[in-house]
Every structure is written in C-alpha cells, then in structure tokens.
Coordinates of C-alpha atoms and ligand atoms in Angstrom, one line a residue:
M1 CA -38.8 -43.3 23.8
P2 CA -37.5 -46.7 24.9
S3 CA -35.2 -46.5 27.9
S4 CA -32.2 -47.9 26.1
A5 CA -32.5 -45.1 23.5
C6 CA -32.8 -42.6 26.3
I7 CA -29.6 -43.9 28.0
K8 CA -27.8 -43.8 24.6
L9 CA -28.9 -40.2 24.0
F10 CA -27.9 -39.2 27.5
A11 CA -24.5 -40.9 27.2
C12 CA -23.8 -39.2 23.8
T13 CA -24.8 -35.8 25.1
F14 CA -22.7 -36.3 28.2
I15 CA -19.6 -37.5 26.2
N16 CA -20.0 -34.6 23.7
G17 CA -20.3 -32.1 26.6
L18 CA -17.2 -33.7 28.2
I19 CA -15.2 -33.5 24.9
M20 CA -16.3 -29.9 24.4
S21 CA -15.2 -28.9 27.9
F22 CA -11.7 -30.3 27.3
K23 CA -11.4 -28.6 23.9
R24 CA -9.6 -25.3 23.7
N25 CA -11.6 -22.3 22.8
P26 CA -9.8 -20.1 20.3
S27 CA -10.2 -16.3 19.8
V28 CA -10.7 -15.5 16.1
I29 CA -10.8 -12.2 14.2
V30 CA -12.5 -12.2 10.9
I31 CA -11.7 -9.2 8.6
G32 CA -14.7 -8.1 6.6
A33 CA -18.5 -8.7 6.9
G34 CA -19.1 -9.5 3.3
M35 CA -20.4 -12.8 1.9
T36 CA -17.4 -14.8 3.2
G37 CA -17.1 -13.0 6.6
I38 CA -20.7 -13.7 7.3
L39 CA -20.3 -17.3 6.4
M40 CA -17.2 -17.7 8.6
A41 CA -18.9 -16.0 11.5
K42 CA -21.8 -18.5 11.3
K43 CA -19.5 -21.5 11.0
L44 CA -17.5 -20.4 14.0
K45 CA -20.7 -19.7 16.0
D46 CA -22.1 -23.1 15.0
A47 CA -18.9 -24.8 16.3
G48 CA -19.5 -23.2 19.7
I49 CA -16.6 -20.8 19.3
E50 CA -17.5 -17.7 21.3
K51 CA -14.5 -15.4 21.1
V52 CA -15.1 -14.2 17.5
I53 CA -15.0 -10.6 16.4
V54 CA -15.8 -9.6 12.8
L55 CA -14.2 -6.2 11.9
E56 CA -16.0 -4.4 9.1
K57 CA -14.6 -1.2 7.6
K58 CA -18.0 0.2 6.6
E59 CA -21.4 0.7 8.4
K60 CA -23.2 -2.2 6.8
V61 CA -22.6 -5.9 5.9
G62 CA -22.7 -7.1 2.3
G63 CA -19.3 -6.3 0.8
T64 CA -19.4 -6.0 -2.9
W65 CA -23.2 -5.8 -2.9
R66 CA -23.1 -2.9 -0.5
E67 CA -20.5 -1.1 -2.6
N68 CA -21.9 -1.7 -6.1
T69 CA -25.2 0.1 -6.5
Y70 CA -24.7 1.2 -10.2
P71 CA -27.8 1.1 -12.4
G72 CA -28.4 -2.5 -13.6
V73 CA -26.3 -4.1 -10.9
A74 CA -27.2 -7.8 -10.8
C75 CA -25.6 -11.2 -10.4
D76 CA -24.9 -13.1 -13.6
I77 CA -24.9 -16.4 -11.7
P78 CA -28.4 -18.0 -11.4
S79 CA -30.0 -16.7 -8.1
H80 CA -30.7 -20.1 -6.6
M81 CA -27.1 -20.9 -7.0
Y82 CA -25.9 -17.6 -5.5
T83 CA -27.1 -18.5 -2.0
Y84 CA -25.6 -20.2 1.0
S85 CA -26.3 -23.9 1.0
F86 CA -27.8 -23.6 4.5
E87 CA -30.1 -20.7 3.5
P88 CA -31.9 -21.3 0.2
N89 CA -34.1 -18.4 -0.8
P90 CA -37.3 -19.3 -2.6
N91 CA -38.2 -15.7 -3.0
W92 CA -35.7 -14.4 -5.6
S93 CA -37.6 -12.1 -8.0
N94 CA -35.4 -12.9 -11.0
F95 CA -33.4 -15.7 -12.5
F96 CA -30.4 -13.3 -12.1
A97 CA -30.9 -11.6 -8.7
R98 CA -30.6 -7.8 -8.6
G99 CA -27.9 -6.2 -6.4
N100 CA -30.3 -4.7 -3.8
E101 CA -32.1 -8.1 -3.3
I102 CA -28.7 -9.8 -2.7
Q103 CA -27.8 -7.2 -0.2
E104 CA -31.1 -7.7 1.6
Y105 CA -30.5 -11.5 1.6
F106 CA -27.1 -11.0 3.4
E107 CA -28.7 -8.6 5.9
N108 CA -31.4 -11.2 6.6
V109 CA -28.9 -14.0 7.1
V110 CA -27.0 -11.9 9.6
D111 CA -30.2 -11.2 11.5
K112 CA -31.6 -14.7 11.3
Y113 CA -28.5 -16.3 12.7
E114 CA -27.9 -13.5 15.2
L115 CA -24.5 -12.6 13.9
R116 CA -24.8 -8.8 14.2
P117 CA -23.5 -8.7 17.8
M118 CA -20.2 -10.3 16.6
I119 CA -19.6 -7.5 14.1
R120 CA -17.9 -4.2 14.8
F121 CA -18.7 -1.7 12.1
N122 CA -16.7 1.3 10.8
E123 CA -13.5 -0.3 12.0
T124 CA -10.7 -0.9 9.5
V125 CA -7.9 -3.3 10.3
T126 CA -4.7 -1.3 9.9
E127 CA -2.2 -3.8 11.1
A128 CA -2.0 -7.5 12.1
K129 CA 1.3 -8.7 13.6
F130 CA 2.2 -12.3 14.7
D131 CA 4.1 -12.1 18.0
N132 CA 5.2 -15.3 19.7
G133 CA 2.1 -17.3 18.9
V134 CA -0.4 -14.5 19.2
W135 CA -1.9 -12.2 16.5
K136 CA -2.0 -8.6 17.6
V137 CA -4.5 -6.6 15.5
A138 CA -4.8 -2.8 15.4
T139 CA -7.7 -0.9 13.9
S140 CA -8.6 2.6 12.6
T141 CA -10.5 3.3 15.8
G142 CA -7.3 2.9 17.8
D143 CA -8.5 -0.4 19.3
N144 CA -6.1 -3.3 19.7
Y145 CA -7.0 -7.0 19.9
E146 CA -5.2 -10.2 20.5
C147 CA -6.3 -13.5 19.0
D148 CA -5.2 -17.0 17.9
F149 CA -6.5 -16.8 14.4
V150 CA -7.0 -14.1 11.8
I151 CA -9.2 -14.8 8.8
S152 CA -9.1 -12.4 6.0
A153 CA -12.5 -12.3 4.3
T154 CA -11.8 -9.1 2.4
G155 CA -13.1 -10.3 -1.0
I156 CA -11.4 -10.2 -4.4
L157 CA -12.8 -7.1 -6.1
H158 CA -12.9 -4.3 -3.6
H159 CA -10.1 -1.9 -4.5
P160 CA -11.4 0.2 -7.5
S161 CA -8.8 0.5 -10.2
L162 CA -8.7 4.1 -11.6
P163 CA -7.3 4.5 -15.1
D164 CA -3.9 6.1 -15.5
I165 CA -5.2 8.6 -18.1
P166 CA -3.4 12.0 -18.3
G167 CA -5.6 14.8 -17.1
L168 CA -8.1 12.6 -15.3
D169 CA -8.3 14.9 -12.3
S170 CA -8.8 18.0 -14.4
F171 CA -12.3 16.9 -15.6
E172 CA -14.9 19.5 -14.4
G173 CA -18.1 17.4 -14.7
N174 CA -19.3 14.6 -12.5
M175 CA -16.8 11.7 -12.4
F176 CA -17.1 8.5 -10.4
H177 CA -16.1 4.8 -10.4
T178 CA -19.0 2.3 -10.9
S179 CA -18.4 1.0 -7.3
N180 CA -18.9 4.5 -6.0
W181 CA -22.0 5.5 -8.0
N182 CA -23.2 9.1 -7.5
H183 CA -27.0 8.7 -7.4
D184 CA -27.4 12.5 -7.2
V185 CA -26.4 12.9 -10.8
Q186 CA -29.4 13.4 -13.0
L187 CA -29.5 11.2 -16.1
D188 CA -31.8 12.3 -18.9
A189 CA -31.9 13.4 -22.5
T190 CA -30.2 16.8 -21.7
Q191 CA -27.1 15.0 -20.4
S192 CA -24.0 13.7 -22.1
V193 CA -22.3 10.8 -20.4
G194 CA -19.0 9.0 -21.2
I195 CA -18.1 5.6 -19.8
V196 CA -14.7 4.1 -19.9
G197 CA -14.6 0.3 -19.9
T198 CA -16.6 -2.6 -21.4
G199 CA -16.3 -5.3 -18.8
S200 CA -19.1 -7.2 -16.9
T201 CA -20.0 -4.1 -14.9
A202 CA -20.1 -1.8 -17.9
A203 CA -22.3 -4.4 -19.8
Q204 CA -24.9 -4.1 -17.1
C205 CA -24.9 -0.4 -16.6
I206 CA -24.4 0.9 -20.2
P207 CA -27.9 -0.2 -21.3
E208 CA -29.4 1.6 -18.2
L209 CA -27.5 4.8 -19.1
I210 CA -28.6 4.6 -22.7
N211 CA -32.2 3.9 -21.7
S212 CA -32.2 7.0 -19.5
G213 CA -32.2 9.0 -22.8
A214 CA -28.8 10.5 -22.1
K215 CA -26.3 10.8 -25.0
V216 CA -23.8 8.0 -24.1
N217 CA -20.3 7.7 -25.4
V218 CA -18.8 4.3 -24.7
F219 CA -15.0 4.3 -24.7
Q220 CA -14.0 0.8 -25.6
R221 CA -10.3 -0.3 -25.5
T222 CA -11.0 -4.0 -26.0
P223 CA -14.2 -5.6 -27.1
Q224 CA -15.7 -8.5 -25.1
W225 CA -17.4 -11.8 -26.0
I226 CA -21.0 -12.0 -24.7
L227 CA -23.1 -15.0 -24.0
P228 CA -26.8 -14.2 -24.2
L229 CA -28.5 -15.9 -21.2
R230 CA -31.8 -14.1 -20.7
D231 CA -32.9 -12.9 -17.3
F232 CA -36.6 -13.5 -16.4
S233 CA -38.8 -12.8 -13.4
I234 CA -39.7 -15.8 -11.4
P235 CA -43.5 -16.2 -11.2
N236 CA -45.2 -16.2 -7.8
F237 CA -46.4 -19.8 -8.1
V238 CA -42.8 -21.0 -8.6
K239 CA -41.7 -19.0 -5.5
R240 CA -44.5 -20.7 -3.5
L241 CA -43.5 -24.1 -4.8
L242 CA -39.9 -23.5 -4.0
G243 CA -40.9 -22.4 -0.5
K244 CA -43.1 -25.3 0.1
F245 CA -40.8 -28.0 -1.3
P246 CA -37.2 -27.1 -0.4
T247 CA -36.0 -30.1 -2.4
L248 CA -37.0 -28.2 -5.6
N249 CA -34.8 -25.4 -4.4
R250 CA -32.0 -27.8 -4.0
I251 CA -32.6 -29.3 -7.4
S252 CA -32.6 -25.8 -9.0
R253 CA -29.3 -25.0 -7.2
A254 CA -27.7 -28.3 -8.1
S255 CA -28.7 -28.0 -11.8
G256 CA -27.3 -24.5 -11.9
K257 CA -24.0 -25.8 -10.5
F258 CA -24.0 -28.7 -12.9
F259 CA -24.5 -26.4 -15.9
V260 CA -21.9 -23.9 -14.8
E261 CA -19.3 -26.6 -14.0
H262 CA -19.9 -28.8 -17.0
F263 CA -20.3 -26.0 -19.6
F264 CA -18.7 -22.7 -18.5
T265 CA -15.8 -24.0 -16.4
K266 CA -14.9 -26.8 -18.8
A267 CA -15.2 -24.5 -21.8
V268 CA -12.3 -22.4 -20.4
T269 CA -10.2 -25.1 -19.0
G270 CA -9.3 -27.0 -22.2
H271 CA -12.4 -29.2 -22.8
K272 CA -12.9 -29.2 -26.6
I273 CA -16.7 -29.8 -27.0
Q274 CA -17.7 -27.2 -24.4
R275 CA -15.2 -24.7 -25.9
F276 CA -16.6 -25.3 -29.4
L277 CA -20.2 -24.8 -28.1
M278 CA -19.3 -21.6 -26.2
E279 CA -17.5 -20.1 -29.2
F280 CA -20.4 -21.0 -31.5
F281 CA -23.0 -19.3 -29.2
V282 CA -21.1 -16.1 -28.6
K283 CA -20.1 -15.7 -32.3
L284 CA -23.7 -16.4 -33.3
N285 CA -24.9 -13.9 -30.7
L286 CA -22.7 -11.1 -32.2
K287 CA -23.8 -11.9 -35.7
L288 CA -27.5 -12.0 -35.0
A289 CA -27.6 -9.1 -32.5
I290 CA -25.6 -6.5 -34.4
K291 CA -27.0 -5.5 -37.7
D292 CA -24.3 -3.0 -38.9
P293 CA -21.2 -4.9 -40.2
E294 CA -18.9 -2.0 -39.2
L295 CA -20.2 -1.9 -35.6
R296 CA -20.0 -5.7 -35.5
R297 CA -16.4 -5.5 -36.6
K298 CA -15.7 -3.1 -33.8
L299 CA -17.4 -5.3 -31.2
R300 CA -15.6 -8.5 -32.3
P301 CA -12.8 -9.5 -30.0
D302 CA -9.6 -11.0 -31.5
Y303 CA -8.8 -13.3 -28.5
Q304 CA -10.0 -16.7 -27.4
V305 CA -13.5 -16.9 -26.0
G306 CA -13.3 -17.0 -22.2
C307 CA -9.9 -15.4 -22.1
K308 CA -11.5 -12.5 -20.2
R309 CA -14.4 -13.3 -17.9
L310 CA -17.2 -14.2 -20.2
I311 CA -20.0 -11.6 -20.1
I312 CA -23.5 -12.9 -19.6
N313 CA -25.9 -10.3 -21.0
T314 CA -28.8 -9.7 -23.4
T315 CA -29.1 -5.9 -23.2
F316 CA -25.8 -4.4 -24.2
Y317 CA -25.9 -5.2 -27.9
K318 CA -29.4 -3.9 -28.2
A319 CA -28.6 -0.7 -26.4
I320 CA -25.4 0.1 -28.2
Q321 CA -27.3 0.3 -31.5
K322 CA -29.6 3.0 -30.3
D323 CA -29.4 6.5 -31.7
N324 CA -28.2 8.1 -28.4
A325 CA -25.3 5.7 -28.1
A326 CA -21.8 5.9 -29.7
L327 CA -19.1 3.2 -29.5
I328 CA -15.7 5.0 -29.6
T329 CA -12.8 2.7 -30.3
E330 CA -10.2 5.4 -31.0
G331 CA -7.9 5.3 -28.0
I332 CA -8.1 7.9 -25.2
D333 CA -5.3 10.4 -25.4
H334 CA -6.1 12.5 -22.4
I335 CA -8.9 14.1 -20.4
E336 CA -9.6 17.8 -20.3
P337 CA -11.9 19.9 -18.1
K338 CA -14.7 19.6 -20.7
G339 CA -14.4 15.9 -21.7
V340 CA -12.3 13.1 -23.2
V341 CA -9.9 13.7 -26.1
T342 CA -9.2 10.7 -28.2
K343 CA -6.0 10.0 -30.1
D344 CA -7.5 11.5 -33.3
G345 CA -7.6 14.8 -31.5
K346 CA -11.4 14.9 -31.1
L347 CA -12.8 16.3 -27.9
H348 CA -15.9 14.4 -26.7
E349 CA -17.7 16.9 -24.4
L350 CA -19.3 15.3 -21.4
D351 CA -21.3 16.3 -18.3
T352 CA -20.5 13.0 -16.6
L353 CA -17.7 10.5 -16.9
V354 CA -18.2 7.0 -15.5
L355 CA -15.1 4.9 -14.8
S356 CA -16.0 1.2 -15.3
T357 CA -12.4 0.3 -15.1
G358 CA -12.5 -2.7 -12.7
F359 CA -10.6 -3.5 -9.6
D360 CA -7.2 -4.4 -8.4
P361 CA -7.6 -8.1 -7.5
L362 CA -3.9 -8.5 -6.4
A363 CA -4.2 -6.3 -3.3
Y364 CA -6.0 -9.0 -1.3
M365 CA -5.9 -7.8 2.4
R366 CA -3.6 -4.8 1.7
P367 CA -3.1 -1.9 2.3
M368 CA -3.3 -3.5 5.8
N369 CA 0.1 -3.9 7.4
L370 CA 0.5 -7.6 7.7
I371 CA 3.5 -8.8 9.6
G372 CA 4.2 -12.5 10.1
K373 CA 6.9 -14.5 11.8
D374 CA 10.5 -13.0 12.0
N375 CA 9.0 -9.6 11.3
T376 CA 8.2 -10.6 7.7
H377 CA 6.1 -8.0 6.0
I378 CA 3.6 -9.4 3.4
N379 CA 5.0 -7.0 0.8
D380 CA 8.4 -8.5 1.2
A381 CA 7.0 -12.1 1.3
W382 CA 5.2 -11.4 -1.9
A383 CA 7.8 -9.1 -3.5
E384 CA 8.6 -11.6 -6.3
N385 CA 5.5 -13.8 -6.4
V386 CA 2.3 -14.3 -4.4
G387 CA 3.1 -17.5 -2.6
V388 CA 0.0 -19.1 -1.1
Y389 CA -0.8 -22.7 -0.4
R390 CA -4.2 -23.9 -1.5
S391 CA -5.2 -20.2 -1.9
M392 CA -5.4 -19.8 1.9
L393 CA -2.2 -20.4 3.8
I394 CA 0.9 -18.3 3.6
P395 CA 4.4 -19.4 4.8
K396 CA 5.6 -17.3 7.7
F397 CA 2.1 -16.2 8.5
P398 CA 0.9 -18.9 10.9
N399 CA -2.8 -19.0 11.7
F400 CA -3.5 -16.3 9.2
F401 CA -6.0 -17.6 6.6
L402 CA -6.8 -15.9 3.3
T403 CA -10.2 -16.6 1.7
L404 CA -10.8 -16.4 -2.1
G405 CA -7.0 -16.1 -2.5
P406 CA -5.0 -16.8 -5.7
N407 CA -6.1 -19.9 -7.6
T408 CA -9.5 -20.2 -6.1
P409 CA -11.7 -21.4 -8.9
I410 CA -13.2 -17.9 -9.6
G411 CA -14.4 -17.2 -13.1
N412 CA -18.1 -17.7 -13.9
F413 CA -18.7 -19.9 -10.8
S414 CA -20.5 -19.0 -7.6
V415 CA -18.1 -17.5 -5.2
I416 CA -20.4 -18.5 -2.4
A417 CA -19.8 -22.2 -3.2
M418 CA -16.1 -21.5 -3.2
S419 CA -16.2 -19.8 0.2
E420 CA -18.2 -22.6 1.7
V421 CA -15.5 -25.1 0.7
Q422 CA -12.7 -22.9 2.0
C423 CA -14.4 -22.1 5.3
G424 CA -15.0 -25.8 5.7
Y425 CA -11.3 -26.5 5.3
L426 CA -10.4 -23.7 7.7
M427 CA -12.8 -25.0 10.3
K428 CA -11.0 -28.4 10.1
L429 CA -7.7 -26.7 10.9
I430 CA -9.3 -24.7 13.7
N431 CA -10.8 -27.9 15.2
Q432 CA -7.3 -29.5 15.1
W433 CA -6.0 -26.5 17.1
R434 CA -8.9 -27.0 19.6
S435 CA -8.0 -30.6 20.2
G436 CA -4.5 -29.5 20.9
K437 CA -2.7 -30.8 17.8
F438 CA -0.8 -27.5 17.4
D439 CA -0.7 -23.9 18.4
A440 CA 0.2 -22.5 15.0
V441 CA 0.0 -23.8 11.5
E442 CA 1.6 -22.6 8.3
P443 CA 2.4 -24.3 5.0
T444 CA 6.0 -25.5 4.2
N445 CA 7.8 -23.7 1.5
I446 CA 8.0 -26.9 -0.5
A447 CA 4.3 -27.4 -0.3
V448 CA 3.7 -23.9 -1.7
E449 CA 6.2 -24.5 -4.5
N450 CA 4.6 -27.9 -5.3
F451 CA 1.1 -26.3 -5.3
N452 CA 2.2 -23.5 -7.6
A453 CA 3.8 -25.9 -10.0
Y454 CA 0.8 -28.1 -10.0
V455 CA -1.5 -25.2 -10.8
K456 CA 0.9 -23.8 -13.4
D457 CA 0.9 -27.2 -15.2
G458 CA -2.8 -26.8 -15.9
L459 CA -2.8 -23.2 -17.0
D460 CA -1.4 -23.7 -20.5
A461 CA -4.6 -25.5 -21.5
T462 CA -6.9 -22.7 -20.3
A463 CA -8.5 -19.8 -22.2
W464 CA -7.0 -17.3 -19.8
V465 CA -3.7 -17.4 -21.7
G466 CA -5.6 -17.1 -25.0
G467 CA -4.1 -13.7 -26.1
C468 CA -5.7 -11.1 -23.9
T469 CA -5.0 -9.0 -20.8
S470 CA -7.4 -9.3 -17.9
W471 CA -7.7 -9.0 -14.1
Y472 CA -7.2 -12.8 -14.1
L473 CA -3.4 -12.3 -14.7
D474 CA -0.8 -11.5 -12.0
A475 CA 2.2 -9.3 -12.5
Q476 CA 4.1 -12.2 -14.2
G477 CA 1.2 -12.8 -16.6
N478 CA 0.1 -16.0 -14.8
P479 CA -3.7 -16.5 -14.3
I480 CA -4.7 -16.4 -10.7
L481 CA -7.4 -19.0 -11.3
W482 CA -7.8 -22.7 -10.7
P483 CA -7.2 -24.5 -14.0
Y484 CA -8.8 -27.9 -13.2
T485 CA -12.4 -29.0 -12.6
W486 CA -14.6 -27.8 -9.8
G487 CA -15.0 -31.4 -8.6
R488 CA -11.3 -31.9 -8.3
W489 CA -10.9 -28.7 -6.3
V490 CA -13.6 -29.7 -3.9
K491 CA -12.1 -33.2 -3.5
E492 CA -8.6 -31.8 -2.8
M493 CA -9.9 -29.3 -0.3
R494 CA -11.7 -31.9 1.8
I495 CA -8.9 -32.7 4.3
P496 CA -5.8 -30.6 5.3
N497 CA -2.7 -32.6 4.3
D498 CA -0.3 -32.9 7.3
E499 CA 2.8 -33.4 5.2
D500 CA 2.3 -30.0 3.6
L501 CA 1.9 -28.2 6.9
Q502 CA 4.3 -27.1 9.6
F503 CA 3.0 -27.2 13.1
A504 CA 4.4 -25.3 16.1
S505 CA 3.8 -25.0 19.8
Y506 CA 4.1 -21.9 21.8
T507 CA 4.4 -21.7 25.5
Q508 CA 2.4 -18.7 26.6
Ligands
LIG601 P1 -13.1 -5.4 -15.7 O1 -13.7 -6.6 -16.3 O2 -11.7 -5.5 -15.2 O3 -13.2 -4.4 -16.9 C1 -12.5 -3.1 -16.9 C2 -12.7 -2.4 -18.1 O4 -12.1 -1.2 -18.1 C3 -12.1 -3.1 -19.4 O5 -13.0 -3.0 -20.4 C4 -10.8 -2.4 -19.5 O6 -10.3 -2.5 -20.9 C5 -11.2 -1.0 -19.2 N1 -10.1 -0.1 -18.8 C6 -9.3 -0.2 -17.7 N2 -8.4 0.7 -17.7 C7 -8.6 1.5 -18.9 C8 -8.0 2.6 -19.5 N3 -6.9 3.2 -18.9 N4 -8.4 3.0 -20.6 C9 -9.5 2.4 -21.2 N5 -10.1 1.4 -20.8 C10 -9.7 0.9 -19.6 O7 -14.0 -4.7 -14.6 P2 -15.5 -4.9 -14.2 O8 -16.3 -4.7 -15.5 O9 -15.8 -4.0 -13.1 O10 -15.6 -6.4 -13.8 C11 -14.7 -6.9 -12.9 C12 -15.3 -8.2 -12.4 O11 -16.3 -8.0 -11.5 C13 -15.9 -9.1 -13.4 O12 -14.9 -9.8 -14.2 C14 -16.7 -10.1 -12.6 O13 -15.9 -11.1 -12.0 C15 -17.1 -9.1 -11.5 N6 -18.5 -8.7 -11.8 C16 -19.4 -9.7 -11.7 C17 -20.7 -9.4 -12.0 C18 -21.8 -10.4 -11.8 O14 -22.8 -10.3 -12.3 N7 -21.5 -11.5 -11.1 C19 -21.1 -8.1 -12.4 C20 -20.1 -7.1 -12.5 C21 -18.8 -7.5 -12.2 P3 -9.3 -3.7 -21.3 O15 -10.2 -4.9 -21.5 O16 -8.7 -3.2 -22.6 O17 -8.3 -3.8 -20.2

C-alpha cells in the first residue's frame, strides 16, 4: 500500500476511534427475540453499543414462527424476500418457506452474529416506567433493570383471539388455538374435527386436516378471496447457483419486492389496473376451482377483493371439495360438551375443535404495564385512540420505541423489510442521543395529529374499507395500515424530522 494511503487509513481509524470514545454509550432493552428483536439486537451490536439486553418471554427465539407450528404453516411471501437483507439464504427448500425452516433461519442468524449472549430467555417484561430520564423495567423473574431506551419488538400477531361463543369451555374433546397446536392429538379417519375460522391460517391448515383422512367440519362465518400462487420446491442446482452468485439472490429478492409492491400493495390502495387484475384472478380462481355452484356460492365473498388480507393458496379449494370435508355456513349458536350447535339447532359432534380465530393486533406491547412521563399509563394515553407518530413514537413515552406499530405498511408485504426500515430510523435517533443532541425524545402532539390526519386522508381509497370486518380495523373502524405506496413510506422514514419531535435533557 502506498505510504500516503497508509497515512490516510491510519488517520481515519484514529479519528473514528476518537469520535467513538467521545460518543455516549446508551443502555437499551429490547422486548422480544422474534424477527424484529433479533434485527434490532444486531443493529445495536454493529453500532458498537454494548449495553443491550433482549428480554424474551419464551425459551427460544423466533416469535411467531416459534409459536405457530400448525400443520401446513408456511410463509405466503416468497422465501427470498422473507429474509434479512444482510443474510440472504440460498437454501430455502420452497418458493414459500415452511414455518420450521424459517424458525431455523432465525436461530442460525442469532448464532452466526453471536446475539444469544444478549438474550435473557423466559423473562417477560411486566412493567416499564419512565422516571426522570430513565426507564425502569421489571420482569416476571423479579429482576429490575434501568436503561436509556426501551424498544418494543413484540410483533403484531401474538395474542391469540378466542371466540366469544357461549359454552366454549364446556367442550369435552380436544380444543386448541392454531398458535398453540396440540401435536399429541391423533388425526386420522376415525376422528371428527371442527375448525372455526377461514383466514390465512385456516387456509393453510384445513387442507392438512382434510388430507389426514379425518372428517372435517369447517365453520365459516365469512368467505375469503383467494389468489392461487402455487408453491414449488426449489431445485438443488438453483440453490447452488444462488449460493455461488449472491447477486442472483438479490435479484430474486428485488423482483419479489417489485411484484408485491406494484401488484399487491397497489391493488389494495386505490390503483385501478392492479385492482382490476387482482379481482379478475381471484374470481376466475373461484370459478375454475369449485365445480359445485352451491359450494361456489357459499365460498364467494360479498366484499371488495383485498378488504381482508388476501389469501395466497392453491390447496384450500381442492381440499374443501373432498368427501370427508364439510363447509358449514350456518352460524354457530353455542358449544356443548359433545360439539358445536349451529343456529339451525343441529349438533355437529366432534373429537377435536380447532380455533383458527386469529389474533388481537391492537394489544401491541400490552398487557405489560407501560407508564410514561407524568405517570401516564398507556391504557389512559390510548383510551380514545391509539396515537403513535410514524408507527413508532408515542407522546409522553420518551425513548420508548414501538416497532410494527399502527400504520406500518403490513398487509401482503414482507414484515422483515418493514422492520429493517423502522430499525434504521430508530438507530438514527439513538445515534443522535449518542452525540449528545438530547437525553429523551418524543413526538409532539401536533405531529401525531398531523400524521394521523395524513394517513386517514389516504384510507378512503383503500380496499380495507371495502365492506368487511378484519383485524386491519381498530376500535373506531379505521384501518391500522399504511394507505400509500411502499416507496413513499421508505422515503419518508429515511430521516427523523426535528420539527415533529420534542427533545429533553435530564441532569442525572
Ligand atoms: P384472521 O385472518 O383474523 O381470521 C380469523 C378467522 O376466524 C376469520 O375467518 C373469522 O371470521 C373467524 N372468527 C373469529 N371469531 C369467530 C367467531 N366467534 N365465530 C366464527 N368465526 C370466527 O386470523 P388468521 O387466519 O390467524 O390470520 C391472521 C393473520 O396472520 C393473517 O391475516 C396474516 O397477516 C397472518 N398470517 C400470515 C401467514 C403467512 O403465510 N404469512 C399465514 C397465516 C397467518 P370473520 O372473517 O367473519 O371475522
């Protein structure tokens, strides 16, 4: 190396080292070791922040992929898109990766980047309280922590929603929610199984139940639109090519993103051509896949395509036409020890009842006791509406950051891509803290109001208000999604806007 280059390199390293030594080093608690918690831990570690603790309520990482082990569990986002940008995986077995493989991927990332020592397992955060510039965090093990930042990475869909059906607890057979699958239950032709719900989860597990030979009663309250994107196994030579030429992997990821953004996302956010195409394909799918006109009538939704999360599936329609399957559209009246009684008075006797009834997305970090400035409890702060700035910052909760909060562009996009953008934004704020710009940051009330109004403006054009109920809607019936393009969201999330934020200093 020429001597001038050596001198430059030495000078840069020296100056960087000097800057780092002047930078403050924050203590950070990340709640949850799922996809976002792992990502945040890695970003903090990469930034040289050493005082990071990830508190995980269970014994393993993986979040939703650890919890959901129901038969047929898979991702309906293309596998190469459902990976961290820094850790492409050329070895996915299928176009839509299976749940256990995704779980393995997250475990491998944690080991590869040596994040495990940062994680404390089997420790649930019970309370986080902001006290004069410091977050005081208490956990189920009786431990107490103090830190500068708390990052909630608790995911969106982690509180199972159990149906409010009279007599539910009186059922004498096996009963469980899909996110708590009982693998000890035998499924074969001698068994009679009922399943309540027909969402994305049910569409994946109903075909598996039916293929087990069991007699399966599907209790459908509302039918769903289904887009038939076929899964396929990825040949070994393709895996080898992707491993050898990482650019191919990046191209595969980028093309998946392009397709989802310019077809799926636009189809549900008011873009006419994409909406027309999506409607055309799902209606054609129903027509071609279901032979019996009466069954087709029962399976035809009466709301706009994309109003509920679009289901990507090619197995449900085939399975529901099998002799051991029955689609029951009569409403459920109550549940008895022997089975489900529908409104027509008929008892459907069952050995097993599966509840595929979704999750409560509005709980966010709760039931944790979250207390911000001036002793403000999160339940009081959110009593009327969930006020969050850019899906992440909450007024009166300085240095508490929510990830995948309300109005994140969830839907049929990769949540990993969303978390990468949000964690990048949060790292910018944390770096501002490190350089001494502030001790505590929170959004101004007006910034939250403006953000909510801005989001609300775009919602009328979306499919989510297209005449259905879904987990996308909050208590006031407003969708909790981002109504504009993915590109616009990414652009707006690049830099924290000083005028929307309130900075404070605390003398310790
Ligand atoms: P969901 O979409 O919320 O579906 C819940 C189902 O339960 C609906 O069919 C609902 O009927 C029914 N239901 C709820 N309460 C009921 C009651 N009291 N009586 C009768 N039916 C009742 O839940 P999910 O299927 O678990 O999916 C949730 C989300 O998880 C998805 O939207 C998706 O974001 C995510 N997910 C993703 C994948 C993936 O591959 N990436 C896979 C699975 C799940 P109504 O429609 O009438 O309310």
